[in-house]
Each structure stands twice: as C-alpha cells, then as structure tokens.
PDB file of N, CA and C in Angstrom:
ATOM      1  N   MET Z   1       0.845  -1.180   0.000  1.00 46.00           N
ATOM      2  CA  MET Z   1       0.000   0.000   0.000  1.00 46.00           C
ATOM      3  C   MET Z   1       0.885   1.236   0.000  1.00 46.00           C
ATOM      4  N   GLY Z   2       0.651   2.127  -0.904  1.00 51.00           N
ATOM      5  CA  GLY Z   2       1.433   3.354  -0.967  1.00 51.00           C
ATOM      6  C   GLY Z   2       1.013   4.344   0.111  1.00 51.00           C
ATOM      7  N   TYR Z   3       1.898   5.263   0.410  1.00 55.00           N
ATOM      8  CA  TYR Z   3       1.618   6.296   1.396  1.00 55.00           C
ATOM      9  C   TYR Z   3       0.641   7.306   0.807  1.00 55.00           C
ATOM     10  N   ARG Z   4      -0.454   7.508   1.485  1.00 68.00           N
ATOM     11  CA  ARG Z   4      -1.397   8.536   1.062  1.00 68.00           C
ATOM     12  C   ARG Z   4      -1.996   9.184   2.309  1.00 68.00           C
ATOM     13  N   THR Z   5      -2.386  10.410   2.196  1.00 76.00           N
ATOM     14  CA  THR Z   5      -2.847  11.154   3.352  1.00 76.00           C
ATOM     15  C   THR Z   5      -3.801  12.265   2.920  1.00 76.00           C
ATOM     16  N   TRP Z   6      -4.621  12.705   3.826  1.00 81.00           N
ATOM     17  CA  TRP Z   6      -5.405  13.919   3.601  1.00 81.00           C
ATOM     18  C   TRP Z   6      -5.604  14.610   4.940  1.00 81.00           C
ATOM     19  N   MET Z   7      -5.695  15.908   4.907  1.00 85.00           N
ATOM     20  CA  MET Z   7      -5.901  16.715   6.102  1.00 85.00           C
ATOM     21  C   MET Z   7      -6.824  17.863   5.756  1.00 85.00           C
ATOM     22  N   ARG Z   8      -7.608  18.265   6.729  1.00 89.00           N
ATOM     23  CA  ARG Z   8      -8.459  19.441   6.557  1.00 89.00           C
ATOM     24  C   ARG Z   8      -8.416  20.228   7.855  1.00 89.00           C
ATOM     25  N   TYR Z   9      -8.161  21.508   7.760  1.00 88.00           N
ATOM     26  CA  TYR Z   9      -8.069  22.371   8.929  1.00 88.00           C
ATOM     27  C   TYR Z   9      -9.229  23.354   8.919  1.00 88.00           C
ATOM     28  N   PHE Z  10      -9.772  23.613  10.103  1.00 90.00           N
ATOM     29  CA  PHE Z  10     -10.957  24.445  10.238  1.00 90.00           C
ATOM     30  C   PHE Z  10     -10.635  25.723  11.007  1.00 90.00           C
ATOM     31  N   THR Z  11     -11.396  26.772  10.755  1.00 93.00           N
ATOM     32  CA  THR Z  11     -11.328  28.005  11.525  1.00 93.00           C
ATOM     33  C   THR Z  11     -12.694  28.214  12.160  1.00 93.00           C
ATOM     34  N   PRO Z  12     -12.846  27.749  13.402  1.00 92.00           N
ATOM     35  CA  PRO Z  12     -14.151  27.876  14.060  1.00 92.00           C
ATOM     36  C   PRO Z  12     -14.522  29.339  14.303  1.00 92.00           C
ATOM     37  N   SER Z  13     -15.800  29.615  14.218  1.00 93.00           N
ATOM     38  CA  SER Z  13     -16.280  30.968  14.474  1.00 93.00           C
ATOM     39  C   SER Z  13     -16.313  31.228  15.981  1.00 93.00           C
ATOM     40  N   ALA Z  14     -16.520  32.482  16.350  1.00 94.00           N
ATOM     41  CA  ALA Z  14     -16.627  32.845  17.771  1.00 94.00           C
ATOM     42  C   ALA Z  14     -17.784  32.113  18.431  1.00 94.00           C
ATOM     43  N   VAL Z  15     -18.856  31.896  17.697  1.00 93.00           N
ATOM     44  CA  VAL Z  15     -20.012  31.161  18.238  1.00 93.00           C
ATOM     45  C   VAL Z  15     -19.587  29.744  18.635  1.00 93.00           C
ATOM     46  N   HIS Z  16     -18.833  29.083  17.767  1.00 90.00           N
ATOM     47  CA  HIS Z  16     -18.379  27.728  18.073  1.00 90.00           C
ATOM     48  C   HIS Z  16     -17.392  27.723  19.237  1.00 90.00           C
ATOM     49  N   ARG Z  17     -16.502  28.688  19.282  1.00 90.00           N
ATOM     50  CA  ARG Z  17     -15.517  28.750  20.371  1.00 90.00           C
ATOM     51  C   ARG Z  17     -16.194  28.948  21.723  1.00 90.00           C
ATOM     52  N   ARG Z  18     -17.302  29.681  21.771  1.00 92.00           N
ATOM     53  CA  ARG Z  18     -18.016  29.875  23.028  1.00 92.00           C
ATOM     54  C   ARG Z  18     -18.607  28.576  23.548  1.00 92.00           C
ATOM     55  N   LEU Z  19     -18.800  27.601  22.693  1.00 91.00           N
ATOM     56  CA  LEU Z  19     -19.298  26.303  23.143  1.00 91.00           C
ATOM     57  C   LEU Z  19     -18.250  25.565  23.986  1.00 91.00           C
ATOM     58  N   GLY Z  20     -16.990  25.915  23.822  1.00 87.00           N
ATOM     59  CA  GLY Z  20     -15.936  25.350  24.653  1.00 87.00           C
ATOM     60  C   GLY Z  20     -15.189  24.169  24.064  1.00 87.00           C
ATOM     61  N   LEU Z  21     -15.654  23.635  22.956  1.00 85.00           N
ATOM     62  CA  LEU Z  21     -14.980  22.507  22.328  1.00 85.00           C
ATOM     63  C   LEU Z  21     -15.139  22.638  20.825  1.00 85.00           C
ATOM     64  N   VAL Z  22     -14.038  22.749  20.116  1.00 88.00           N
ATOM     65  CA  VAL Z  22     -14.084  22.884  18.664  1.00 88.00           C
ATOM     66  C   VAL Z  22     -13.101  21.909  18.033  1.00 88.00           C
ATOM     67  N   CYS Z  23     -13.369  21.549  16.806  1.00 87.00           N
ATOM     68  CA  CYS Z  23     -12.470  20.707  16.023  1.00 87.00           C
ATOM     69  C   CYS Z  23     -11.661  21.622  15.114  1.00 87.00           C
ATOM     70  N   LEU Z  24     -10.337  21.584  15.270  1.00 86.00           N
ATOM     71  CA  LEU Z  24      -9.468  22.441  14.468  1.00 86.00           C
ATOM     72  C   LEU Z  24      -8.957  21.738  13.222  1.00 86.00           C
ATOM     73  N   GLY Z  25      -8.965  20.410  13.224  1.00 87.00           N
ATOM     74  CA  GLY Z  25      -8.472  19.699  12.052  1.00 87.00           C
ATOM     75  C   GLY Z  25      -8.777  18.216  12.133  1.00 87.00           C
ATOM     76  N   VAL Z  26      -8.916  17.607  10.984  1.00 88.00           N
ATOM     77  CA  VAL Z  26      -9.118  16.160  10.881  1.00 88.00           C
ATOM     78  C   VAL Z  26      -8.231  15.652   9.751  1.00 88.00           C
ATOM     79  N   GLY Z  27      -7.938  14.368   9.787  1.00 87.00           N
ATOM     80  CA  GLY Z  27      -7.113  13.817   8.722  1.00 87.00           C
ATOM     81  C   GLY Z  27      -7.071  12.300   8.779  1.00 87.00           C
ATOM     82  N   LEU Z  28      -6.498  11.728   7.758  1.00 85.00           N
ATOM     83  CA  LEU Z  28      -6.368  10.281   7.631  1.00 85.00           C
ATOM     84  C   LEU Z  28      -5.016   9.996   7.013  1.00 85.00           C
ATOM     85  N   GLN Z  29      -4.293   9.061   7.590  1.00 80.00           N
ATOM     86  CA  GLN Z  29      -2.986   8.697   7.063  1.00 80.00           C
ATOM     87  C   GLN Z  29      -2.894   7.180   6.968  1.00 80.00           C
ATOM     88  N   HIS Z  30      -2.254   6.707   5.916  1.00 78.00           N
ATOM     89  CA  HIS Z  30      -2.005   5.282   5.697  1.00 78.00           C
ATOM     90  C   HIS Z  30      -0.525   5.079   5.456  1.00 78.00           C
ATOM     91  N   GLY Z  31      -0.049   3.875   5.691  1.00 76.00           N
ATOM     92  CA  GLY Z  31       1.332   3.553   5.366  1.00 76.00           C
ATOM     93  C   GLY Z  31       2.267   3.800   6.526  1.00 76.00           C
ATOM     94  N   VAL Z  32       3.543   3.661   6.269  1.00 76.00           N
ATOM     95  CA  VAL Z  32       4.569   3.894   7.279  1.00 76.00           C
ATOM     96  C   VAL Z  32       4.702   5.394   7.466  1.00 76.00           C
ATOM     97  N   LEU Z  33       4.500   5.844   8.685  1.00 75.00           N
ATOM     98  CA  LEU Z  33       4.516   7.273   8.971  1.00 75.00           C
ATOM     99  C   LEU Z  33       5.806   7.656   9.670  1.00 75.00           C
ATOM    100  N   PRO Z  34       6.272   8.872   9.471  1.00 78.00           N
ATOM    101  CA  PRO Z  34       7.491   9.310  10.145  1.00 78.00           C
ATOM    102  C   PRO Z  34       7.262   9.484  11.641  1.00 78.00           C
ATOM    103  N   VAL Z  35       8.308   9.290  12.415  1.00 80.00           N
ATOM    104  CA  VAL Z  35       8.235   9.517  13.857  1.00 80.00           C
ATOM    105  C   VAL Z  35       8.173  11.015  14.099  1.00 80.00           C
ATOM    106  N   VAL Z  36       7.258  11.431  14.966  1.00 79.00           N
ATOM    107  CA  VAL Z  36       7.098  12.843  15.303  1.00 79.00           C
ATOM    108  C   VAL Z  36       7.225  12.972  16.813  1.00 79.00           C
ATOM    109  N   GLY Z  37       8.007  13.919  17.258  1.00 79.00           N
ATOM    110  CA  GLY Z  37       8.053  14.175  18.691  1.00 79.00           C
ATOM    111  C   GLY Z  37       9.454  14.059  19.246  1.00 79.00           C
ATOM    112  N   PRO Z  38       9.590  14.203  20.514  1.00 86.00           N
ATOM    113  CA  PRO Z  38       8.492  14.586  21.409  1.00 86.00           C
ATOM    114  C   PRO Z  38       8.104  16.045  21.196  1.00 86.00           C
ATOM    115  N   ARG Z  39       6.856  16.342  21.479  1.00 81.00           N
ATOM    116  CA  ARG Z  39       6.394  17.713  21.358  1.00 81.00           C
ATOM    117  C   ARG Z  39       5.300  17.967  22.377  1.00 81.00           C
ATOM    118  N   VAL Z  40       5.055  19.224  22.648  1.00 85.00           N
ATOM    119  CA  VAL Z  40       4.034  19.634  23.606  1.00 85.00           C
ATOM    120  C   VAL Z  40       3.045  20.499  22.857  1.00 85.00           C
ATOM    121  N   LEU Z  41       1.763  20.189  22.989  1.00 80.00           N
ATOM    122  CA  LEU Z  41       0.708  20.957  22.331  1.00 80.00           C
ATOM    123  C   LEU Z  41      -0.014  21.814  23.356  1.00 80.00           C
ATOM    124  N   ASP Z  42      -0.523  22.945  22.922  1.00 82.00           N
ATOM    125  CA  ASP Z  42      -1.252  23.826  23.836  1.00 82.00           C
ATOM    126  C   ASP Z  42      -2.760  23.585  23.781  1.00 82.00           C
ATOM    127  N   HIS Z  43      -3.146  22.397  23.322  1.00 79.00           N
ATOM    128  CA  HIS Z  43      -4.561  22.040  23.250  1.00 79.00           C
ATOM    129  C   HIS Z  43      -4.694  20.516  23.353  1.00 79.00           C
ATOM    130  N   TYR Z  44      -5.904  20.042  23.480  1.00 81.00           N
ATOM    131  CA  TYR Z  44      -6.154  18.604  23.569  1.00 81.00           C
ATOM    132  C   TYR Z  44      -6.177  17.996  22.178  1.00 81.00           C
ATOM    133  N   VAL Z  45      -5.812  16.718  22.109  1.00 82.00           N
ATOM    134  CA  VAL Z  45      -5.741  16.023  20.832  1.00 82.00           C
ATOM    135  C   VAL Z  45      -6.331  14.629  21.001  1.00 82.00           C
ATOM    136  N   ALA Z  46      -7.056  14.170  20.008  1.00 83.00           N
ATOM    137  CA  ALA Z  46      -7.554  12.790  19.978  1.00 83.00           C
ATOM    138  C   ALA Z  46      -6.934  12.103  18.763  1.00 83.00           C
ATOM    139  N   VAL Z  47      -6.400  10.921  18.977  1.00 81.00           N
ATOM    140  CA  VAL Z  47      -5.806  10.141  17.897  1.00 81.00           C
ATOM    141  C   VAL Z  47      -6.435   8.751  17.939  1.00 81.00           C
ATOM    142  N   VAL Z  48      -6.937   8.295  16.803  1.00 83.00           N
ATOM    143  CA  VAL Z  48      -7.525   6.961  16.706  1.00 83.00           C
ATOM    144  C   VAL Z  48      -6.622   6.129  15.795  1.00 83.00           C
ATOM    145  N   VAL Z  49      -6.132   5.010  16.317  1.00 81.00           N
ATOM    146  CA  VAL Z  49      -5.315   4.090  15.530  1.00 81.00           C
ATOM    147  C   VAL Z  49      -6.180   2.878  15.245  1.00 81.00           C
ATOM    148  N   SER Z  50      -6.485   2.626  13.970  1.00 82.00           N
ATOM    149  CA  SER Z  50      -7.402   1.551  13.634  1.00 82.00           C
ATOM    150  C   SER Z  50      -6.703   0.198  13.478  1.00 82.00           C
ATOM    151  N   LYS Z  51      -5.422   0.199  13.118  1.00 82.00           N
ATOM    152  CA  LYS Z  51      -4.659  -1.041  13.074  1.00 82.00           C
ATOM    153  C   LYS Z  51      -3.192  -0.720  12.918  1.00 82.00           C
ATOM    154  N   GLY Z  52      -2.376  -1.703  13.167  1.00 80.00           N
ATOM    155  CA  GLY Z  52      -0.947  -1.487  13.064  1.00 80.00           C
ATOM    156  C   GLY Z  52      -0.192  -2.281  14.118  1.00 80.00           C
ATOM    157  N   ARG Z  53       1.106  -2.068  14.180  1.00 79.00           N
ATOM    158  CA  ARG Z  53       1.936  -2.740  15.179  1.00 79.00           C
ATOM    159  C   ARG Z  53       3.101  -1.815  15.516  1.00 79.00           C
ATOM    160  N   PRO Z  54       3.666  -1.987  16.697  1.00 76.00           N
ATOM    161  CA  PRO Z  54       4.811  -1.159  17.075  1.00 76.00           C
ATOM    162  C   PRO Z  54       6.021  -1.472  16.208  1.00 76.00           C
ATOM    163  N   ARG Z  55       6.873  -0.492  16.048  1.00 70.00           N
ATOM    164  CA  ARG Z  55       8.128  -0.735  15.338  1.00 70.00           C
ATOM    165  C   ARG Z  55       9.028  -1.599  16.194  1.00 70.00           C
ATOM    166  N   PRO Z  56       9.827  -2.449  15.557  1.00 71.00           N
ATOM    167  CA  PRO Z  56      10.739  -3.302  16.347  1.00 71.00           C
ATOM    168  C   PRO Z  56      11.836  -2.511  17.018  1.00 71.00           C
TER     169      PRO Z  56
END
C-alpha cells in the first residue's frame, strides 16, 4: 500500500468557540509514517489508531 494522506483544517467561528470545544483539524494517514516528537501541544488532541503494530 502506498503512502497517502489527507488533512483538513478548520477556523471555528466565535459562536463555536463559546461552546468550549471545537475541532481544528481532521485527517487520515495510511502507510509507514514518520516519527514525530516529542512535542508539547497547547490544546487537547484525539488520535484513533485503527490497526498497526509497534516498530521493532
């Protein structure tokens, strides 16, 4: 399977921000991904891993 990816970033309105929880971006990645980190984010993040295995 070749590496393919898509990402979409959002700019929530003030109305959405007042709700207290907004989605800033979504995406999907397949294939062997580069190692990222360590890093510190100034917001919460959710990551869903649907399948895979740890690197040896």
